[in-house]
PDB file of C-alpha atoms in Angstrom:
ATOM      1  CA  MET A  22     -20.907  -6.880  10.123  1.00  0.00           C
ATOM      2  CA  GLN A  23     -20.699 -10.364   8.587  1.00  0.00           C
ATOM      3  CA  ARG A  24     -23.388  -9.513   6.054  1.00  0.00           C
ATOM      4  CA  LEU A  25     -21.527  -6.299   5.178  1.00  0.00           C
ATOM      5  CA  LEU A  26     -18.248  -8.181   4.708  1.00  0.00           C
ATOM      6  CA  TYR A  27     -19.993 -10.841   2.620  1.00  0.00           C
ATOM      7  CA  ASN A  28     -21.615  -8.239   0.356  1.00  0.00           C
ATOM      8  CA  THR A  29     -18.321  -6.362   0.025  1.00  0.00           C
ATOM      9  CA  ALA A  30     -16.468  -9.541  -0.956  1.00  0.00           C
ATOM     10  CA  LYS A  31     -19.238 -10.451  -3.394  1.00  0.00           C
ATOM     11  CA  GLN A  32     -19.043  -7.010  -5.014  1.00  0.00           C
ATOM     12  CA  MET A  33     -15.252  -7.218  -5.266  1.00  0.00           C
ATOM     13  CA  LEU A  34     -15.493 -10.589  -6.991  1.00  0.00           C
ATOM     14  CA  LYS A  35     -18.027  -9.167  -9.426  1.00  0.00           C
ATOM     15  CA  THR A  36     -15.880  -6.103 -10.111  1.00  0.00           C
ATOM     16  CA  TYR A  37     -12.672  -8.037 -10.687  1.00  0.00           C
ATOM     17  CA  LYS A  38     -14.094 -11.209 -12.257  1.00  0.00           C
ATOM     18  CA  SER A  39     -11.729 -10.895 -15.239  1.00  0.00           C
ATOM     19  CA  ALA A  40      -8.695 -11.262 -12.960  1.00  0.00           C
ATOM     20  CA  PRO A  41      -7.039 -14.734 -12.815  1.00  0.00           C
ATOM     21  CA  ASN A  42      -7.896 -15.261  -9.127  1.00  0.00           C
ATOM     22  CA  ILE A  43      -8.053 -13.388  -5.843  1.00  0.00           C
ATOM     23  CA  TYR A  44      -5.707 -15.601  -3.854  1.00  0.00           C
ATOM     24  CA  ILE A  45      -1.983 -15.199  -3.486  1.00  0.00           C
ATOM     25  CA  SER A  46       0.489 -18.021  -3.003  1.00  0.00           C
ATOM     26  CA  GLY A  47       2.815 -17.936  -0.034  1.00  0.00           C
ATOM     27  CA  GLY A  48       5.710 -17.478  -2.454  1.00  0.00           C
ATOM     28  CA  GLY A  49       4.862 -13.893  -3.350  1.00  0.00           C
ATOM     29  CA  LEU A  50       2.669 -11.704  -5.503  1.00  0.00           C
ATOM     30  CA  ASN A  51       0.753 -13.441  -8.269  1.00  0.00           C
ATOM     31  CA  SER A  52      -0.126 -12.440 -11.813  1.00  0.00           C
ATOM     32  CA  GLN A  53      -3.106 -10.404 -10.631  1.00  0.00           C
ATOM     33  CA  ALA A  54      -0.863  -7.884  -8.908  1.00  0.00           C
ATOM     34  CA  SER A  55       1.273  -7.672 -12.055  1.00  0.00           C
ATOM     35  CA  GLN A  56      -1.848  -7.093 -14.129  1.00  0.00           C
ATOM     36  CA  PHE A  57      -2.939  -4.295 -11.805  1.00  0.00           C
ATOM     37  CA  SER A  58       0.521  -2.740 -11.965  1.00  0.00           C
ATOM     38  CA  SER A  59       0.569  -2.815 -15.772  1.00  0.00           C
ATOM     39  CA  GLN A  60      -2.893  -1.216 -15.903  1.00  0.00           C
ATOM     40  CA  ALA A  61      -1.746   1.599 -13.636  1.00  0.00           C
ATOM     41  CA  LYS A  62       1.372   2.136 -15.761  1.00  0.00           C
ATOM     42  CA  ALA A  63      -0.705   2.148 -18.939  1.00  0.00           C
ATOM     43  CA  LYS A  64      -2.984   4.785 -17.473  1.00  0.00           C
ATOM     44  CA  ALA A  65       0.009   6.875 -16.445  1.00  0.00           C
ATOM     45  CA  GLY A  66       1.360   6.697 -19.994  1.00  0.00           C
ATOM     46  CA  SER A  67       4.841   8.114 -20.438  1.00  0.00           C
ATOM     47  CA  LEU A  68       4.607  10.761 -17.728  1.00  0.00           C
ATOM     48  CA  PRO A  69       8.054  11.348 -16.220  1.00  0.00           C
ATOM     49  CA  MET A  70       8.457  10.805 -12.481  1.00  0.00           C
ATOM     50  CA  PHE A  71       9.635  13.969 -10.781  1.00  0.00           C
ATOM     51  CA  GLU A  72      13.137  13.888  -9.274  1.00  0.00           C
ATOM     52  CA  TYR A  73      14.725  16.764  -7.397  1.00  0.00           C
ATOM     53  CA  PRO A  74      18.275  17.556  -8.543  1.00  0.00           C
ATOM     54  CA  SER A  75      20.993  16.677  -6.039  1.00  0.00           C
ATOM     55  CA  GLY A  76      21.562  19.475  -3.541  1.00  0.00           C
ATOM     56  CA  ALA A  77      18.345  21.294  -4.438  1.00  0.00           C
ATOM     57  CA  ASN A  78      16.811  23.559  -1.805  1.00  0.00           C
ATOM     58  CA  ILE A  79      13.645  21.545  -1.211  1.00  0.00           C
ATOM     59  CA  PRO A  80      10.958  22.809   1.211  1.00  0.00           C
ATOM     60  CA  ILE A  81      10.438  20.235   3.970  1.00  0.00           C
ATOM     61  CA  PRO A  82       6.964  19.942   5.563  1.00  0.00           C
ATOM     62  CA  PRO A  83       7.070  20.740   9.310  1.00  0.00           C
ATOM     63  CA  SER A  84       5.483  17.357  10.139  1.00  0.00           C
ATOM     64  CA  ILE A  85       8.680  15.560   9.064  1.00  0.00           C
ATOM     65  CA  LYS A  86      10.674  15.365  12.292  1.00  0.00           C
ATOM     66  CA  SER A  87      13.340  12.855  11.280  1.00  0.00           C
ATOM     67  CA  PRO A  88      16.656  14.672  10.605  1.00  0.00           C
ATOM     68  CA  LYS A  89      17.741  11.706   8.472  1.00  0.00           C
ATOM     69  CA  LEU A  90      14.702  11.966   6.214  1.00  0.00           C
ATOM     70  CA  GLN A  91      14.964  15.754   6.031  1.00  0.00           C
ATOM     71  CA  LYS A  92      18.547  15.433   4.824  1.00  0.00           C
ATOM     72  CA  LEU A  93      17.639  12.754   2.277  1.00  0.00           C
ATOM     73  CA  LEU A  94      14.782  14.808   0.888  1.00  0.00           C
ATOM     74  CA  GLN A  95      16.938  17.927   0.670  1.00  0.00           C
ATOM     75  CA  GLN A  96      19.496  15.918  -1.303  1.00  0.00           C
ATOM     76  CA  GLY A  97      16.802  14.522  -3.570  1.00  0.00           C
ATOM     77  CA  ALA A  98      17.885  11.004  -2.595  1.00  0.00           C
ATOM     78  CA  THR A  99      14.503   9.405  -3.229  1.00  0.00           C
ATOM     79  CA  ARG A 100      16.025   5.996  -4.027  1.00  0.00           C
ATOM     80  CA  GLN A 101      17.668   5.728  -0.619  1.00  0.00           C
ATOM     81  CA  GLU A 102      16.499   2.650   1.299  1.00  0.00           C
ATOM     82  CA  ILE A 103      14.817   3.093   4.663  1.00  0.00           C
ATOM     83  CA  LYS A 104      14.253   0.297   7.201  1.00  0.00           C
ATOM     84  CA  THR A 105      10.677   0.142   8.474  1.00  0.00           C
ATOM     85  CA  GLU A 106       8.818  -2.253  10.734  1.00  0.00           C
ATOM     86  CA  PHE A 107       7.392  -3.727   7.533  1.00  0.00           C
ATOM     87  CA  GLY A 108      10.770  -4.310   5.868  1.00  0.00           C
ATOM     88  CA  THR A 109      13.248  -2.240   3.877  1.00  0.00           C
ATOM     89  CA  LEU A 110      11.640   0.129   1.389  1.00  0.00           C
ATOM     90  CA  THR A 111      12.954   2.919  -0.790  1.00  0.00           C
ATOM     91  CA  LEU A 112      11.688   6.444  -0.279  1.00  0.00           C
ATOM     92  CA  LYS A 113      10.129   6.170  -3.734  1.00  0.00           C
ATOM     93  CA  GLN A 114       8.122   3.160  -2.536  1.00  0.00           C
ATOM     94  CA  LEU A 115       7.134   4.942   0.653  1.00  0.00           C
ATOM     95  CA  GLU A 116       5.867   7.887  -1.358  1.00  0.00           C
ATOM     96  CA  GLN A 117       3.530   5.714  -3.410  1.00  0.00           C
ATOM     97  CA  VAL A 118       0.159   5.593  -1.711  1.00  0.00           C
ATOM     98  CA  GLY A 119      -1.350   2.139  -2.100  1.00  0.00           C
ATOM     99  CA  ASP A 120       1.918   0.286  -2.721  1.00  0.00           C
ATOM    100  CA  VAL A 121       0.900  -3.368  -3.069  1.00  0.00           C
ATOM    101  CA  LYS A 122       3.867  -4.933  -1.281  1.00  0.00           C
ATOM    102  CA  TYR A 123       3.653  -2.398   1.525  1.00  0.00           C
ATOM    103  CA  ASN A 124      -0.059  -3.052   2.130  1.00  0.00           C
ATOM    104  CA  ALA A 125       0.558  -6.810   2.048  1.00  0.00           C
ATOM    105  CA  ALA A 126       3.271  -6.389   4.687  1.00  0.00           C
ATOM    106  CA  ILE A 127       0.849  -4.446   6.894  1.00  0.00           C
ATOM    107  CA  VAL A 128      -1.682  -7.288   6.654  1.00  0.00           C
ATOM    108  CA  GLN A 129       0.958  -9.834   7.646  1.00  0.00           C
ATOM    109  CA  HIS A 130       2.010  -7.633  10.558  1.00  0.00           C
ATOM    110  CA  LEU A 131      -1.594  -7.300  11.802  1.00  0.00           C
ATOM    111  CA  ILE A 132      -2.285 -11.034  11.658  1.00  0.00           C
ATOM    112  CA  LYS A 133       0.886 -11.727  13.657  1.00  0.00           C
ATOM    113  CA  GLN A 134      -0.611  -9.627  16.465  1.00  0.00           C
ATOM    114  CA  HIS A 135      -3.036 -12.530  17.094  1.00  0.00           C
ATOM    115  CA  PRO A 136      -0.849 -15.271  18.673  1.00  0.00           C
ATOM    116  CA  GLN A 137      -3.872 -17.571  19.073  1.00  0.00           C
ATOM    117  CA  ILE A 138      -4.028 -18.003  15.289  1.00  0.00           C
ATOM    118  CA  LYS A 139      -1.808 -20.945  14.341  1.00  0.00           C
ATOM    119  CA  TRP A 140      -0.594 -22.464  11.091  1.00  0.00           C
ATOM    120  CA  PRO A 141      -2.236 -23.331   8.618  1.00  0.00           C
ATOM    121  CA  GLU A 142      -5.115 -20.993   9.543  1.00  0.00           C
ATOM    122  CA  ARG A 143      -2.662 -18.094   9.665  1.00  0.00           C
ATOM    123  CA  MET A 144      -1.595 -18.703   6.055  1.00  0.00           C
ATOM    124  CA  TYR A 145      -5.220 -18.955   4.951  1.00  0.00           C
ATOM    125  CA  LEU A 146      -6.036 -15.612   6.577  1.00  0.00           C
ATOM    126  CA  TYR A 147      -2.846 -14.034   5.307  1.00  0.00           C
ATOM    127  CA  ASN A 148      -3.463 -15.044   1.687  1.00  0.00           C
ATOM    128  CA  THR A 149      -7.144 -14.101   1.727  1.00  0.00           C
ATOM    129  CA  LEU A 150      -6.892 -10.769   3.524  1.00  0.00           C
ATOM    130  CA  ARG A 151      -3.702  -9.736   1.768  1.00  0.00           C
ATOM    131  CA  SER A 152      -5.468 -10.225  -1.545  1.00  0.00           C
ATOM    132  CA  ASN A 153      -8.330  -7.965  -0.454  1.00  0.00           C
ATOM    133  CA  ALA A 154      -5.835  -5.296   0.574  1.00  0.00           C
ATOM    134  CA  GLN A 155      -4.190  -5.518  -2.845  1.00  0.00           C
ATOM    135  CA  LEU A 156      -7.472  -4.962  -4.651  1.00  0.00           C
ATOM    136  CA  ASN A 157      -7.928  -1.897  -2.512  1.00  0.00           C
ATOM    137  CA  ALA A 158      -4.338  -0.811  -3.140  1.00  0.00           C
ATOM    138  CA  PHE A 159      -4.925  -0.965  -6.875  1.00  0.00           C
ATOM    139  CA  ALA A 160      -7.880   1.422  -6.653  1.00  0.00           C
ATOM    140  CA  LYS A 161      -5.790   3.810  -4.568  1.00  0.00           C
ATOM    141  CA  SER A 162      -2.861   3.589  -6.996  1.00  0.00           C
ATOM    142  CA  LEU A 163      -5.096   4.679  -9.875  1.00  0.00           C
ATOM    143  CA  ARG A 164      -6.160   7.699  -7.849  1.00  0.00           C
ATOM    144  CA  THR A 165      -2.467   8.427  -7.291  1.00  0.00           C
ATOM    145  CA  VAL A 166      -1.890   8.286 -11.054  1.00  0.00           C
ATOM    146  CA  ASP A 167      -4.806  10.694 -11.551  1.00  0.00           C
ATOM    147  CA  ARG A 168      -3.184  13.049  -9.078  1.00  0.00           C
ATOM    148  CA  ILE A 169       0.143  12.837 -10.922  1.00  0.00           C
ATOM    149  CA  GLN A 170      -1.595  13.731 -14.183  1.00  0.00           C
ATOM    150  CA  ALA A 171      -3.424  16.618 -12.520  1.00  0.00           C
ATOM    151  CA  ARG A 172      -0.296  18.106 -11.023  1.00  0.00           C
ATOM    152  CA  ASN A 173       1.498  17.872 -14.360  1.00  0.00           C
ATOM    153  CA  VAL A 174      -1.284  19.939 -15.906  1.00  0.00           C
ATOM    154  CA  THR A 175      -1.559  22.470 -13.102  1.00  0.00           C
ATOM    155  CA  GLY A 176       2.161  22.961 -12.601  1.00  0.00           C
ATOM    156  CA  VAL A 177       2.105  22.225  -8.867  1.00  0.00           C
ATOM    157  CA  LYS A 178       4.287  19.177  -9.292  1.00  0.00           C
ATOM    158  CA  ALA A 179       6.968  20.065  -6.750  1.00  0.00           C
ATOM    159  CA  VAL A 180       4.419  20.810  -4.022  1.00  0.00           C
ATOM    160  CA  ALA A 181       2.648  17.498  -4.642  1.00  0.00           C
ATOM    161  CA  ASP A 182       5.942  15.611  -4.469  1.00  0.00           C
ATOM    162  CA  VAL A 183       6.735  17.122  -1.100  1.00  0.00           C
ATOM    163  CA  GLN A 184       3.266  16.115   0.106  1.00  0.00           C
ATOM    164  CA  GLU A 185       3.857  12.543  -1.062  1.00  0.00           C
ATOM    165  CA  ALA A 186       7.247  12.537   0.653  1.00  0.00           C
ATOM    166  CA  GLU A 187       5.482  13.698   3.813  1.00  0.00           C
ATOM    167  CA  PHE A 188       3.156  10.708   3.533  1.00  0.00           C
ATOM    168  CA  GLY A 189       6.207   8.487   3.096  1.00  0.00           C
ATOM    169  CA  ALA A 190       7.760   9.913   6.244  1.00  0.00           C
ATOM    170  CA  MET A 191       4.648   8.992   8.194  1.00  0.00           C
ATOM    171  CA  ALA A 192       5.016   5.445   6.897  1.00  0.00           C
ATOM    172  CA  PHE A 193       8.199   4.702   8.817  1.00  0.00           C
ATOM    173  CA  GLU A 194       8.017   7.142  11.713  1.00  0.00           C
ATOM    174  CA  LYS A 195       6.324   5.191  14.527  1.00  0.00           C
ATOM    175  CA  GLY A 196       3.929   3.414  12.135  1.00  0.00           C
ATOM    176  CA  ARG A 197       1.120   5.959  12.517  1.00  0.00           C
ATOM    177  CA  ASP A 198       0.550   6.495   8.810  1.00  0.00           C
ATOM    178  CA  LYS A 199      -2.799   6.746   7.052  1.00  0.00           C
ATOM    179  CA  THR A 200      -2.260   3.578   5.030  1.00  0.00           C
ATOM    180  CA  THR A 201      -1.636   1.419   8.106  1.00  0.00           C
ATOM    181  CA  LYS A 202      -4.732   2.749   9.859  1.00  0.00           C
ATOM    182  CA  TYR A 203      -6.860   2.349   6.764  1.00  0.00           C
ATOM    183  CA  ILE A 204      -5.732  -1.216   6.057  1.00  0.00           C
ATOM    184  CA  GLN A 205      -6.103  -2.030   9.754  1.00  0.00           C
ATOM    185  CA  SER A 206      -9.694  -0.768   9.661  1.00  0.00           C
ATOM    186  CA  LEU A 207     -10.348  -3.224   6.815  1.00  0.00           C
ATOM    187  CA  ILE A 208      -8.458  -6.196   8.206  1.00  0.00           C
ATOM    188  CA  GLU A 209      -9.212  -6.242  11.941  1.00  0.00           C
ATOM    189  CA  PRO A 210     -13.018  -6.641  11.581  1.00  0.00           C
ATOM    190  CA  ALA A 211     -12.503  -9.208   8.809  1.00  0.00           C
ATOM    191  CA  ILE A 212     -10.276 -11.576  10.828  1.00  0.00           C
ATOM    192  CA  PRO A 213     -13.095 -13.062  13.011  1.00  0.00           C
ATOM    193  CA  PHE A 214     -15.331 -13.451   9.957  1.00  0.00           C
ATOM    194  CA  HIS A 215     -12.711 -15.286   7.897  1.00  0.00           C
ATOM    195  CA  ARG A 216     -11.811 -17.478  10.886  1.00  0.00           C
ATOM    196  CA  GLU A 217     -15.416 -18.681  10.937  1.00  0.00           C
ATOM    197  CA  VAL A 218     -15.261 -19.343   7.195  1.00  0.00           C
ATOM    198  CA  TYR A 219     -12.044 -21.314   7.676  1.00  0.00           C
ATOM    199  CA  LYS A 220     -13.509 -23.416  10.509  1.00  0.00           C
ATOM    200  CA  ALA A 221     -16.612 -24.166   8.442  1.00  0.00           C
ATOM    201  CA  HIS A 222     -14.465 -25.642   5.658  1.00  0.00           C
ATOM    202  CA  THR A 223     -12.046 -27.686   7.774  1.00  0.00           C
TER     203      THR A 223
END
């Protein structure tokens, strides 16, 4: 597992060697995240984001159980803020698979589940692992942009938006969403490895 993690990290460094750095200060997202965001926007071009008109009769996927979310989606209120266990996010943010801030919040949440990890080791792990999650989020965001372009061409835009809203619903209903599980699968095995790295350098 350690060899796999080492090779993965090595490959990531090679792939993103033009980026300023892979670490993130405790104060927030660094220029690398901004660079990734601008690249995604450039790839998207001037494609308009789909918005349902207020009061539109929008089909709601049966997996969305929350009456509050159903009502918001039916009203087209995609900028409404929703409180989640990872902080307050807008529905638009929840709909965006691979949202950088959201993935970073998941990493922080997972590390806090290990009370034996104390400061400053916690900050070291948080900065390192959060950065890895952001690199992964960037790759996912580009795939999201590709999907937006595809649905514009095929004319299935409305259906795709409902599917993305369904993903967003999963994000705050009981925390069982795909993103959380995926990031958790990356982070949990990496915590012991990076703890050993930290101990070796202190």
